[in-house]
Short mmCIF file of C-alpha atoms and ligand atoms in Angstrom, two decimals:
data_model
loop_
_atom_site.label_atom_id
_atom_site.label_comp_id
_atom_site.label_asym_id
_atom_site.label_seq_id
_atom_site.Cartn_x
_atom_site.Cartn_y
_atom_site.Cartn_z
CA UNK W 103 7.07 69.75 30.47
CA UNK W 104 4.79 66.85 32.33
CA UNK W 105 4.26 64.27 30.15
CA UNK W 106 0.46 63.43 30.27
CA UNK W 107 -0.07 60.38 28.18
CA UNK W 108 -0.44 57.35 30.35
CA UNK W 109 1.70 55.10 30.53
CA UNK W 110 0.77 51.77 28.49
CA UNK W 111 0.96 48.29 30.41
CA UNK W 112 4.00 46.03 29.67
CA UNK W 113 3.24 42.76 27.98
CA UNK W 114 5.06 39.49 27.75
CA UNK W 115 3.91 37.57 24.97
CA UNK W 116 4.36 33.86 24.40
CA UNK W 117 3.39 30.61 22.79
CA UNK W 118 3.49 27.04 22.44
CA UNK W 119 4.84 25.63 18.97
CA UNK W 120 3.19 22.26 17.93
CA UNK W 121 5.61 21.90 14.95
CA UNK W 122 3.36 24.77 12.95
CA UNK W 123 5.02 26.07 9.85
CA UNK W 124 2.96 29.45 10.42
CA UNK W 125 4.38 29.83 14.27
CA UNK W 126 6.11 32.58 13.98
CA UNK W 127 3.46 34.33 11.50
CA UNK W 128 0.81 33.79 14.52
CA UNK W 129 3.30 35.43 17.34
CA UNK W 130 3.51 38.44 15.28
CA UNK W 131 0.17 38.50 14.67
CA UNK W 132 0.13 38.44 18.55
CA UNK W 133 2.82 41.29 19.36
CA UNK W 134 0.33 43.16 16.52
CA UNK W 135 -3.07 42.61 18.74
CA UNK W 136 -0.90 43.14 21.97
CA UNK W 137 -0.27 46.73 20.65
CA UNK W 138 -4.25 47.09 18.97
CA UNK W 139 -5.23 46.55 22.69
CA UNK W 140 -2.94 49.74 23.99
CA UNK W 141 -0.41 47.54 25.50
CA UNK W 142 3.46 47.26 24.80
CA UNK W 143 5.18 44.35 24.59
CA UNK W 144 8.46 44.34 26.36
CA UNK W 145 9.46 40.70 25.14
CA UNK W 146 8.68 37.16 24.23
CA UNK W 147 8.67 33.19 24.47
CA UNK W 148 8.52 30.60 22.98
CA UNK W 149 8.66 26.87 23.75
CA UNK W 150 8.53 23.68 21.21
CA UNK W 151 6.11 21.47 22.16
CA UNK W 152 4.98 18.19 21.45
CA UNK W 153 1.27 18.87 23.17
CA UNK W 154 0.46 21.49 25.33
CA UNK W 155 0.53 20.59 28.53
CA UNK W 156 -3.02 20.34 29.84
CA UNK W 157 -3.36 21.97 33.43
CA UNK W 158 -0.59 24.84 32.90
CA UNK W 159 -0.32 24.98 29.42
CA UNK W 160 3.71 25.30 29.19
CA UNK W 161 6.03 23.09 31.30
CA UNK W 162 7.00 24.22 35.17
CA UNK W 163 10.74 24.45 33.76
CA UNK W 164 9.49 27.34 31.35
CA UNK W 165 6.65 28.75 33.21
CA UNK W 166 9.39 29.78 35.81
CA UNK W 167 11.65 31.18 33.08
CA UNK W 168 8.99 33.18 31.67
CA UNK W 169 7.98 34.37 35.07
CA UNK W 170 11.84 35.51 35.65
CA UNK W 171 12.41 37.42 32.65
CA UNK W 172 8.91 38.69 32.42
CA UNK W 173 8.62 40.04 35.86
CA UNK W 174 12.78 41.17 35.14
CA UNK W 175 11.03 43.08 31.89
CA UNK W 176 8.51 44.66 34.43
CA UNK W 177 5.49 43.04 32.77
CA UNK W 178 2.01 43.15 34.57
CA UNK W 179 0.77 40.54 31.91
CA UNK W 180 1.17 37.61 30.46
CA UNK W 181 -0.11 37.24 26.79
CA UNK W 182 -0.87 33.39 25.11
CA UNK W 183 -0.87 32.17 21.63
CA UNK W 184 -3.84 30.14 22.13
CA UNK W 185 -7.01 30.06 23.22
CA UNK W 186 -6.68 28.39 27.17
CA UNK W 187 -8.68 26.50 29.15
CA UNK W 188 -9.74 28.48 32.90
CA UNK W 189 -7.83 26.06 34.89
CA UNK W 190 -4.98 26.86 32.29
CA UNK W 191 -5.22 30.57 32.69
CA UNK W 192 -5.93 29.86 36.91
CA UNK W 193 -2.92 27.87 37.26
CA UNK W 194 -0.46 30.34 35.54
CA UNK W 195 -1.68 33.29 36.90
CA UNK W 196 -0.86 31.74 40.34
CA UNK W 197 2.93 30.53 39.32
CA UNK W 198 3.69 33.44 37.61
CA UNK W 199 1.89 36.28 39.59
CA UNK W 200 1.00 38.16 36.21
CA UNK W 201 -2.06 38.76 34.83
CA UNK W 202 -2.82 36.09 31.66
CA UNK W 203 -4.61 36.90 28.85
CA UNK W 204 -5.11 34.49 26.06
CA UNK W 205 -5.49 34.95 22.68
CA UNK W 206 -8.74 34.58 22.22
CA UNK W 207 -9.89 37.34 25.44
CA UNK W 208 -7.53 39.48 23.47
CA UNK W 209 -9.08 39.79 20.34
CA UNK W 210 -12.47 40.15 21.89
CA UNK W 211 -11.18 43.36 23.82
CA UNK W 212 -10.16 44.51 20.91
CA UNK W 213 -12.95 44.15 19.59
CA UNK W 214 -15.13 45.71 22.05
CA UNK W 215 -13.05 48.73 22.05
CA UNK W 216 -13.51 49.18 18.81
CA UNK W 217 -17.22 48.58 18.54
CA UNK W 218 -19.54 51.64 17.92
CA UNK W 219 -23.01 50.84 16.78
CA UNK W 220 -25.13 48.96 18.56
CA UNK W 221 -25.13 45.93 16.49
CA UNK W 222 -21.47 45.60 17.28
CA UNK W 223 -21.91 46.17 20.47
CA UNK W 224 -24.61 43.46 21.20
CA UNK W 225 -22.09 40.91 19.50
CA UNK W 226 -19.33 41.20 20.68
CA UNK W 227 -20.94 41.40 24.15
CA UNK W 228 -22.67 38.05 23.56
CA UNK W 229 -19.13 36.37 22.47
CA UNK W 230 -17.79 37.40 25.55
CA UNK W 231 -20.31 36.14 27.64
CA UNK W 232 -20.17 32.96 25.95
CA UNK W 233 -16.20 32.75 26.19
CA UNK W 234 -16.98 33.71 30.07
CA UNK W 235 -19.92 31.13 30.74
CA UNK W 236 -17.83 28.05 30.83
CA UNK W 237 -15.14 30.40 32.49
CA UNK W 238 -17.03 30.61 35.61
CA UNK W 239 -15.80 29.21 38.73
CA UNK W 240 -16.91 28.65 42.24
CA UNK W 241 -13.38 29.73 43.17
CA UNK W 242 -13.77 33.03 41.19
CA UNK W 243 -13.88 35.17 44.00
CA UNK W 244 -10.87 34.46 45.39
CA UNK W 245 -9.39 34.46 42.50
CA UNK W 246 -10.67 37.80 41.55
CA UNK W 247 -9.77 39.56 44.36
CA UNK W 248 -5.82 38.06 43.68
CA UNK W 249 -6.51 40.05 40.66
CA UNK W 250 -7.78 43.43 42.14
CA UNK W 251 -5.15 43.24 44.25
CA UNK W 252 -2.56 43.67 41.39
CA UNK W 253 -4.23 47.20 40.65
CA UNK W 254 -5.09 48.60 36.81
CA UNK W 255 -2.39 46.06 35.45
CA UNK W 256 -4.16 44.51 31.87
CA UNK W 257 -4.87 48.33 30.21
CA UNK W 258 -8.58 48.01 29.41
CA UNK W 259 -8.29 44.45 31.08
CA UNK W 260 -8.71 45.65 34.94
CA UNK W 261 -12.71 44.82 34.83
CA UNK W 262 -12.19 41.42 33.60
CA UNK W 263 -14.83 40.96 31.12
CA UNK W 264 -18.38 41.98 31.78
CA UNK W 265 -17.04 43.59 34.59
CA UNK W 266 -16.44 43.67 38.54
CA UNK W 267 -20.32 42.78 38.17
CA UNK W 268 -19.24 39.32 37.60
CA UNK W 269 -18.57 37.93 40.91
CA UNK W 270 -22.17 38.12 41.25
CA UNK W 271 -22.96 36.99 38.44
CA UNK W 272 -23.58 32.94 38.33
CA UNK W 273 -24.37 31.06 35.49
CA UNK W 274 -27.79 31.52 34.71
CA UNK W 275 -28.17 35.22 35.34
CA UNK W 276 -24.97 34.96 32.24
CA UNK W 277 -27.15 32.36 30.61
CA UNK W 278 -30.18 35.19 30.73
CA UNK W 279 -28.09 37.80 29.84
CA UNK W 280 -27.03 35.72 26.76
CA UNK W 281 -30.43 35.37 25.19
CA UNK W 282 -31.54 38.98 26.12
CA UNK W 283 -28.77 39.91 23.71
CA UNK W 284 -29.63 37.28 21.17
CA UNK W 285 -33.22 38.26 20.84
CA UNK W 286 -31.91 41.99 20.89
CA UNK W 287 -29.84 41.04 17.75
CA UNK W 288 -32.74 38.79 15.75
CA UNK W 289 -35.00 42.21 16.50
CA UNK W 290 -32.23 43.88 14.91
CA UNK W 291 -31.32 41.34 12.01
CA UNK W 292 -35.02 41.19 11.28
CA UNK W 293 -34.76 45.20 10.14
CA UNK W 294 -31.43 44.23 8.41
CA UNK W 295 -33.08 41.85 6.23
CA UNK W 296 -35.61 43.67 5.05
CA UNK W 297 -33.29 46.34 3.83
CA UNK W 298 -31.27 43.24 2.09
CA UNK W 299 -34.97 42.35 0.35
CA UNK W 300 -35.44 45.89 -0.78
CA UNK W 301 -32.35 45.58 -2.41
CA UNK W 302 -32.45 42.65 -3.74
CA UNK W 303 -35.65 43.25 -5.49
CA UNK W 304 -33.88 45.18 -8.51
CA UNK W 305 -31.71 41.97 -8.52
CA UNK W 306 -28.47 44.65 -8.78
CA UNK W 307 -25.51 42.43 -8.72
CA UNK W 308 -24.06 41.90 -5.34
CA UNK W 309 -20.29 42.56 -4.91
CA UNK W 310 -18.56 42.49 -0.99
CA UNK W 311 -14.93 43.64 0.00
CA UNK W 312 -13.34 40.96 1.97
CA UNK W 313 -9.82 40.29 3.52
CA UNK W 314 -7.27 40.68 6.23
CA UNK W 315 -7.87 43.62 9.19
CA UNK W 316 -6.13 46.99 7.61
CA UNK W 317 -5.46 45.56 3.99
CA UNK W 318 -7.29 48.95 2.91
CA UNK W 319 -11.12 47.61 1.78
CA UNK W 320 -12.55 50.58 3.33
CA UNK W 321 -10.17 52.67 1.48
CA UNK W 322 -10.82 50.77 -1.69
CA UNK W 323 -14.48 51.47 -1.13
CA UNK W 324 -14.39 55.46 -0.40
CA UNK W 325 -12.65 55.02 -3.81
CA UNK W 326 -15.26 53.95 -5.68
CA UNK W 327 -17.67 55.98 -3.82
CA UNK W 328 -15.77 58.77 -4.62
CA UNK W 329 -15.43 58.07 -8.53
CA UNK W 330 -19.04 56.43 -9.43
CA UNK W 331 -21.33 57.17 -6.72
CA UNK W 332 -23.89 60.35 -6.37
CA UNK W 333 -23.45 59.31 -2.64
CA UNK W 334 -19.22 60.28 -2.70
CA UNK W 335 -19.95 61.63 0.57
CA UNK W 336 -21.19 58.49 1.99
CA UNK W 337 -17.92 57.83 3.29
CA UNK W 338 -16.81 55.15 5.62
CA UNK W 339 -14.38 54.85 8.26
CA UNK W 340 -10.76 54.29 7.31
CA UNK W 341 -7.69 54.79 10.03
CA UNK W 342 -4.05 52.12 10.46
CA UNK W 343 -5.53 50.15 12.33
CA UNK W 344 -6.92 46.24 13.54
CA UNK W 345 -10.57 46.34 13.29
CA UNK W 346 -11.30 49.64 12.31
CA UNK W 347 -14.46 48.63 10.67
CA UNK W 348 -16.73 46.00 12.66
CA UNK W 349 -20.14 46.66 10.46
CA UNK W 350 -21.04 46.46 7.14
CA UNK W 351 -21.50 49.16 4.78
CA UNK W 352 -23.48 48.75 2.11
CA UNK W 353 -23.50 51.57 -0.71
CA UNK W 354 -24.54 51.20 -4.51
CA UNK W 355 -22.21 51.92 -7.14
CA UNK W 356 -23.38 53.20 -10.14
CA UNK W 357 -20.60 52.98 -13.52
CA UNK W 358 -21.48 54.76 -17.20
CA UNK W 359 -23.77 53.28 -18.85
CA UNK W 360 -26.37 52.44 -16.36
CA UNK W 361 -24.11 49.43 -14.81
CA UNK W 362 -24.47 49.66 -11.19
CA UNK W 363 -23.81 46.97 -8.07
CA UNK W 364 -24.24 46.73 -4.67
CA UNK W 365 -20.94 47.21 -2.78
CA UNK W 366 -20.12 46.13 0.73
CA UNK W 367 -17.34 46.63 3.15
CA UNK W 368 -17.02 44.39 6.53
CA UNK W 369 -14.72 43.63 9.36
CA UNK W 370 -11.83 42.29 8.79
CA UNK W 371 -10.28 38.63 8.96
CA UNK W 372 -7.05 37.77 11.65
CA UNK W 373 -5.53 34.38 11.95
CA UNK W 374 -7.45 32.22 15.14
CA UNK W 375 -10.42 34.18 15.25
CA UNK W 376 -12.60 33.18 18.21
CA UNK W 377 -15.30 30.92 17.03
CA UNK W 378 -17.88 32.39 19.12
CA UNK W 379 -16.79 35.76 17.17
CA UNK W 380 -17.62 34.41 14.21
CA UNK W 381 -21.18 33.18 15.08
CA UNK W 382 -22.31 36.55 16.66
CA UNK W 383 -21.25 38.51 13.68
CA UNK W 384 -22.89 36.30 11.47
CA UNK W 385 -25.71 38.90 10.74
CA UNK W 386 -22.64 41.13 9.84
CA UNK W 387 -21.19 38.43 7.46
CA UNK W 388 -24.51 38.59 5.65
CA UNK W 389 -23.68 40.48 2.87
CA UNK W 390 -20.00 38.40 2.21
CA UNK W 391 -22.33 35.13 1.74
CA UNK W 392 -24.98 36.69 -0.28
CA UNK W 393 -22.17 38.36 -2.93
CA UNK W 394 -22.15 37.20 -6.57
CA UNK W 395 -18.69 38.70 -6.68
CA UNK W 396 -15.91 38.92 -3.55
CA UNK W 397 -12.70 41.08 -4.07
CA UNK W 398 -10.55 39.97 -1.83
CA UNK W 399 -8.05 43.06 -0.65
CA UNK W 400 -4.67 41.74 0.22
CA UNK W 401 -1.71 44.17 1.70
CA UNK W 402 0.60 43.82 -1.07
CA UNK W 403 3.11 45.59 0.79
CA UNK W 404 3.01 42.99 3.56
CA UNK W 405 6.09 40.48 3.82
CA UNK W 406 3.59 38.23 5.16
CA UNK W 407 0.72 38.59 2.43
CA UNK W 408 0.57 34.77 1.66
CA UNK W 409 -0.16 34.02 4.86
CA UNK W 410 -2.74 36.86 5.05
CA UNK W 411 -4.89 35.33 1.80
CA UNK W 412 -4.55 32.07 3.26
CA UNK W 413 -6.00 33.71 6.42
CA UNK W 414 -8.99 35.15 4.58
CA UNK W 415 -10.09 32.13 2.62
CA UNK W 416 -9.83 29.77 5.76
CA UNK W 417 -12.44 32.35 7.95
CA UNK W 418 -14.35 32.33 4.42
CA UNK W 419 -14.39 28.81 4.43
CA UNK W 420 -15.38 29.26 8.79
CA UNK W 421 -18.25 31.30 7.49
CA UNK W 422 -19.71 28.76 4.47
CA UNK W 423 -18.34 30.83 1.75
CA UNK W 424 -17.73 27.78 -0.85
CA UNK W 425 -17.62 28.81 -4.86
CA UNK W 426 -18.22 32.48 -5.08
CA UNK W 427 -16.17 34.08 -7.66
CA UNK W 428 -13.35 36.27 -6.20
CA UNK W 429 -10.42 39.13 -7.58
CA UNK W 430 -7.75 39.08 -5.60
CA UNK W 431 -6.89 42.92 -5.35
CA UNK W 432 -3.61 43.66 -4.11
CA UNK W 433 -3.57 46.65 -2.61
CA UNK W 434 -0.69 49.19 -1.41
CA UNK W 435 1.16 48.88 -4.67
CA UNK W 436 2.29 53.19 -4.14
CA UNK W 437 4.52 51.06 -1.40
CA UNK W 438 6.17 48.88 -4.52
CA UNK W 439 8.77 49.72 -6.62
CA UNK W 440 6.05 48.14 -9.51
CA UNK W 441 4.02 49.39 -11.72
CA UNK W 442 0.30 49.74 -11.20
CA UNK W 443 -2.71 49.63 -11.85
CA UNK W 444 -1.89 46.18 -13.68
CA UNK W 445 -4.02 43.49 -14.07
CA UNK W 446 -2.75 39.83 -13.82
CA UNK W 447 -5.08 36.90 -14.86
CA UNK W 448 -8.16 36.94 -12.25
CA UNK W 449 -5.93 39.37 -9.75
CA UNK W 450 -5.34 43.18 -9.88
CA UNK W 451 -2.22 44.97 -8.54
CA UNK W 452 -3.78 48.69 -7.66
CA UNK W 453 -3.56 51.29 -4.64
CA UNK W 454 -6.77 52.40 -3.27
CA UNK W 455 -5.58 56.10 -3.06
CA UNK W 456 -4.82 56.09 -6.59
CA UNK W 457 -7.78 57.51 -9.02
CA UNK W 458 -6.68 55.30 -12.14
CA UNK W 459 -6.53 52.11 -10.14
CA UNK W 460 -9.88 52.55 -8.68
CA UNK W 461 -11.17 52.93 -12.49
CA UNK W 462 -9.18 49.92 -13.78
CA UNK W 463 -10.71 47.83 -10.86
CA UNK W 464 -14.00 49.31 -11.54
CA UNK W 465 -13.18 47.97 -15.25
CA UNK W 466 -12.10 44.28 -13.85
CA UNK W 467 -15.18 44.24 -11.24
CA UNK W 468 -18.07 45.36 -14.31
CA UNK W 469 -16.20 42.37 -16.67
CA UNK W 470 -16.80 39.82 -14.62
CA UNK W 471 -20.25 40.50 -13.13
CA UNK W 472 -21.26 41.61 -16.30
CA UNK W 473 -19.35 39.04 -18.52
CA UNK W 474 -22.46 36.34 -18.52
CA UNK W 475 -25.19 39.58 -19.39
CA UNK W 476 -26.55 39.69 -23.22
CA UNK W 477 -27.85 42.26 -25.74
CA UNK W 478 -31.35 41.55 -25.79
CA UNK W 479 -34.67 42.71 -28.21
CA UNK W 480 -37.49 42.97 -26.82
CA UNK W 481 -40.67 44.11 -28.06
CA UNK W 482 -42.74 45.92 -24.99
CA UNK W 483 -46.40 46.59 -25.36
CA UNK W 484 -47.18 50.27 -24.74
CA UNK W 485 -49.03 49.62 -21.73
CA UNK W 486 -45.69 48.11 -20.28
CA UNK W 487 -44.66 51.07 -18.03
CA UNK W 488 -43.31 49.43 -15.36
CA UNK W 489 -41.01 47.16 -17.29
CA UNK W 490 -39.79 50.18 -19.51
CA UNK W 491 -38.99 52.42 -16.02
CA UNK W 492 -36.89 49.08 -14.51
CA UNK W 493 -34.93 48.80 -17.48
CA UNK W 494 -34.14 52.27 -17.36
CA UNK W 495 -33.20 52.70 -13.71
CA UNK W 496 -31.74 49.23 -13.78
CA UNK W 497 -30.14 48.20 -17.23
CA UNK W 498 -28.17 49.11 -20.01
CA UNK W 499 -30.30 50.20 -22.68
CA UNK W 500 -28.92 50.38 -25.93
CA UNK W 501 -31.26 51.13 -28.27
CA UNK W 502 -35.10 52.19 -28.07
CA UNK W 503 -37.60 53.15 -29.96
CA UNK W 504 -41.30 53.49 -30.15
CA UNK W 505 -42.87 52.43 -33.37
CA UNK W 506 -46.96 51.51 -33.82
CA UNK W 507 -46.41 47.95 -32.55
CA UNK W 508 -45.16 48.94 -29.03
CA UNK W 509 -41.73 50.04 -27.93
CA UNK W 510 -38.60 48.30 -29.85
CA UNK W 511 -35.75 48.11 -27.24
CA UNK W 512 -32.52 46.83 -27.16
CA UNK W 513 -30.87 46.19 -24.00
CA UNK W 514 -28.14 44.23 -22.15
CA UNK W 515 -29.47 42.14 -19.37
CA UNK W 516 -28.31 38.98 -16.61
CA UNK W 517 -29.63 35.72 -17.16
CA UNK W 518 -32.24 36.34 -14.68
CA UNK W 519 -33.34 38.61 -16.43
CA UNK W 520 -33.21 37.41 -19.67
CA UNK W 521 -36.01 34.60 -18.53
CA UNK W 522 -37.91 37.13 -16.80
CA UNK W 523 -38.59 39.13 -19.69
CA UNK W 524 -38.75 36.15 -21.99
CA UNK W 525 -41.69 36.47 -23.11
CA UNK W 526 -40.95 39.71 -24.47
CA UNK W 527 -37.55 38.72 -26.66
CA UNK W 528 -38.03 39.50 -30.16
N1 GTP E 964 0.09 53.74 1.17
C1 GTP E 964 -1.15 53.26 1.09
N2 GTP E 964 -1.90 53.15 2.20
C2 GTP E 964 -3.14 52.64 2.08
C3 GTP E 964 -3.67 52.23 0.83
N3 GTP E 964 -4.91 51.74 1.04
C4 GTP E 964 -5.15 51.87 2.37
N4 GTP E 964 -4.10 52.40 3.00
C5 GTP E 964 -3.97 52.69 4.43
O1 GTP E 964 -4.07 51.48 5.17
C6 GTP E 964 -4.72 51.70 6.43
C7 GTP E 964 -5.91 50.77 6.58
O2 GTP E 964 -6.87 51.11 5.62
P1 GTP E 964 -8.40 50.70 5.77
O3 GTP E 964 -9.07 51.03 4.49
O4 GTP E 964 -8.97 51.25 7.03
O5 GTP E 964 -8.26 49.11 5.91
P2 GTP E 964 -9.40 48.01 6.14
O6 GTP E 964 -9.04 46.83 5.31
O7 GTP E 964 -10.73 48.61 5.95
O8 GTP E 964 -9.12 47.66 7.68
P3 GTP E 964 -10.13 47.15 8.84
O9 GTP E 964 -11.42 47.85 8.71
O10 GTP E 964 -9.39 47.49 10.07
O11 GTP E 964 -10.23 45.66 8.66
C8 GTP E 964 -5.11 53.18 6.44
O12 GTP E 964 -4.12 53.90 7.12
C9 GTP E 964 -5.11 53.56 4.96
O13 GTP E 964 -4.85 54.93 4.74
C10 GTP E 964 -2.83 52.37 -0.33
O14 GTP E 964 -3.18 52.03 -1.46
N5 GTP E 964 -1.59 52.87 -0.12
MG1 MG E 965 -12.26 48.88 7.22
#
């Protein structure tokens, strides 16, 4: 039998350790986005450093050694830890004769693989234009045509970036390109917000999934679609692996008893994530700074899980997510030999897949957005309609009834509301 699958391009990865406790955390990270971008890595280096060295990045001593064994391993590229500089990148390419890739160009073809809707697509094109802008080089056609001449060798790397468009491309046609895409995206943000007004205006609580790429939020949110939404088949997209989801999905939950929230699933968080990443998917972040309530879904079944949550709240720090209150949900426990659902101090242990973990984090998620809400009288005049049909579709109403005065009602409300109907409170 032929075998038809193509063959996937050999890697080399390596990286230069500064004395970093998380070193070896960030390499496999690396060997992890070497395989999300369809390559295979056929081995690695590593070098202790006291500062990277500035035009090659490694020391001539290793850079040979690497070239050796890589070219030994038949690699076609050569993967870096860090984000390099284009004289960096220039300079190795030439002493080693592989293609380089740094960490940062990795993630962002990753990235663009994986995007789908247009949104996505517009951002991560504008972070790659802005990693390429400074990138550009009056010595870039030479150099590209060294790189043609090694054939398809970087998997979907062989256009480098934008494409073999680029050795026309100067500077400001890039610069252009950049703020078509930006106003594309504000045109596009615009519509976003004024979905985010419209549902804001019930002033539904506001509650957004957030963690580490494949920790299992999208999981956790077909979940709850599936146990306490008339939407269940709203479903979003869940599959093993790095950036499966790059949007947000936004879907209300609605529990017994008329308690309902806004829920929101996002792209996931990796260690180093390119800064100009971050800032084009800020419209995407949205949601994660607007949330009164962030569960943060952790791989329980990770060996590195610590360094995963510190992951998460560093990018949430990147993005200007300061005090919001969080659960730290750790997910995957079917992969433990514990017991689960269980719920420890402000943290649950629960799997996704599981029907009575869902409903026990559904539990922990209504105590604390609803913790600060109070059973309220009020005393609504007849003619008050439209205040009676918003605490119906909105509230929990305990008690009502409608006596010659006006309607008697008792009902749980947030502090927001509690001072918007205060004139009301009997
Ligand atoms: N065994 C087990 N697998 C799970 C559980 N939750 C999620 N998974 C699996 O983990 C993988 C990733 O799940 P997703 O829900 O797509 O993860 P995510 O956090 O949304 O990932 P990204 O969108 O890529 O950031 C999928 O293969 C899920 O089936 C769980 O509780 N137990
Ligand atoms: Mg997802």
């Amino acid at each position: 039998m032929i075998d038809n699958t193509p063959r996937k391009t050999k890697a080399f990865i390596a990286g230069a350790n500064l004395n970093d406790p998380n070193f070896d955390y960030y390499m496999s990270e690396l060997a992890n986005l070497t395989e999300a971008a369809n390559m295979e890595v056929v081995g690695q280096a590593r070098q202790n450093e006291e500062h990277i060295i500035a035009g090659t990045y490694f020391g001539l001593g290793k850079i040979n050694e690497i070239k050796d064994i890589a070219h030994g391993l038949k690699a076609k590229v050569l993967i870096l830890n860090d984000e390099l500089t284009p004289v960096q990148i220039r300079n190795l390419e030439k002493l080693t004769k592989l293609r380089v890739i740094d960490r940062t160009e990795l993630i962002l073809e990753i990235f663009s693989k994986r995007a789908r809707t247009k949104q996505a697509k517009l951002q991560v094109q504008l972070a790659r234009l802005q990693y390429e802008l400074p990138r550009l080089h009056p010595s870039e056609n030479t150099l590209d045509q060294q790189r043609g001449n090694g054939g398809s060798t970087g998997g979907g790397f062989a256009n480098r970036g934008a494409g073999e468009s680029k050795l026309e491309l100067n500077r400001r046609t890039i610069g252009k390109q950049i703020s078509i895409i930006k106003r594309e995206l504000q045109a596009i943000d615009k519509q976003e917000q004024i979905k985010a007004k419209r549902r804001n205006q019930n002033h539904i609580p506001k509650v957004a999934l957030v963690g580490y790429t494949n920790a299992g939020k999208s999981t956790t949110m077909n979940g709850l679609l599936k146990e306490f939404s008339k939407h269940s088949d709203k479903q979003v997209f869940v599959k093993n692996m790095l950036f499966a989801t790059l949007d947000t999905n936004v879907r209300r939950i609605d529990l017994e008893n008329n308690f309902s929230f806004i829920l929101s699933d996002t792209v996931g968080f990796i260690s180093k994530l390119p800064h100009n990443l971050i800032e084009s998917f800020k419209a995407t972040l949205q949601e994660v700074k607007d949330a009164d309530l962030l569960i943060n879904v952790v791989d329980a079944s990770d060996p590195n899980m610590i360094q995963m949550i510190r992951t998460t709240q560093n990018v949430l720090k990147e993005i200007g997510v300061k005090n919001t209150p969080m659960i730290t949900a750790y997910n995957k426990a079917d992969k433990s030999q514990r017991n689960y659902p269980q719920i420890e101090g402000s943290g649950i242990l629960y799997s996704a897949v599981d029907t009575k973990s869902i409903e026990t984090l559904a539990d922990l998620i209504t105590k604390r957005i609803f913790s600060n809400y109070k059973k309220i009288n009020l005393l609504l005049p007849l003619s008050a309609g439209k205040i009676l049909s918003y605490l119906h579709e909105n509230a929990q109403v305990l008690k009502e009834s409608y006596q010659n005065d006006g309607v008697h009602i008792a009902v749980r409300l947030s502090p927001r509301e509690q001072a918007q109907f205060a004139g009301y409170i009997v």
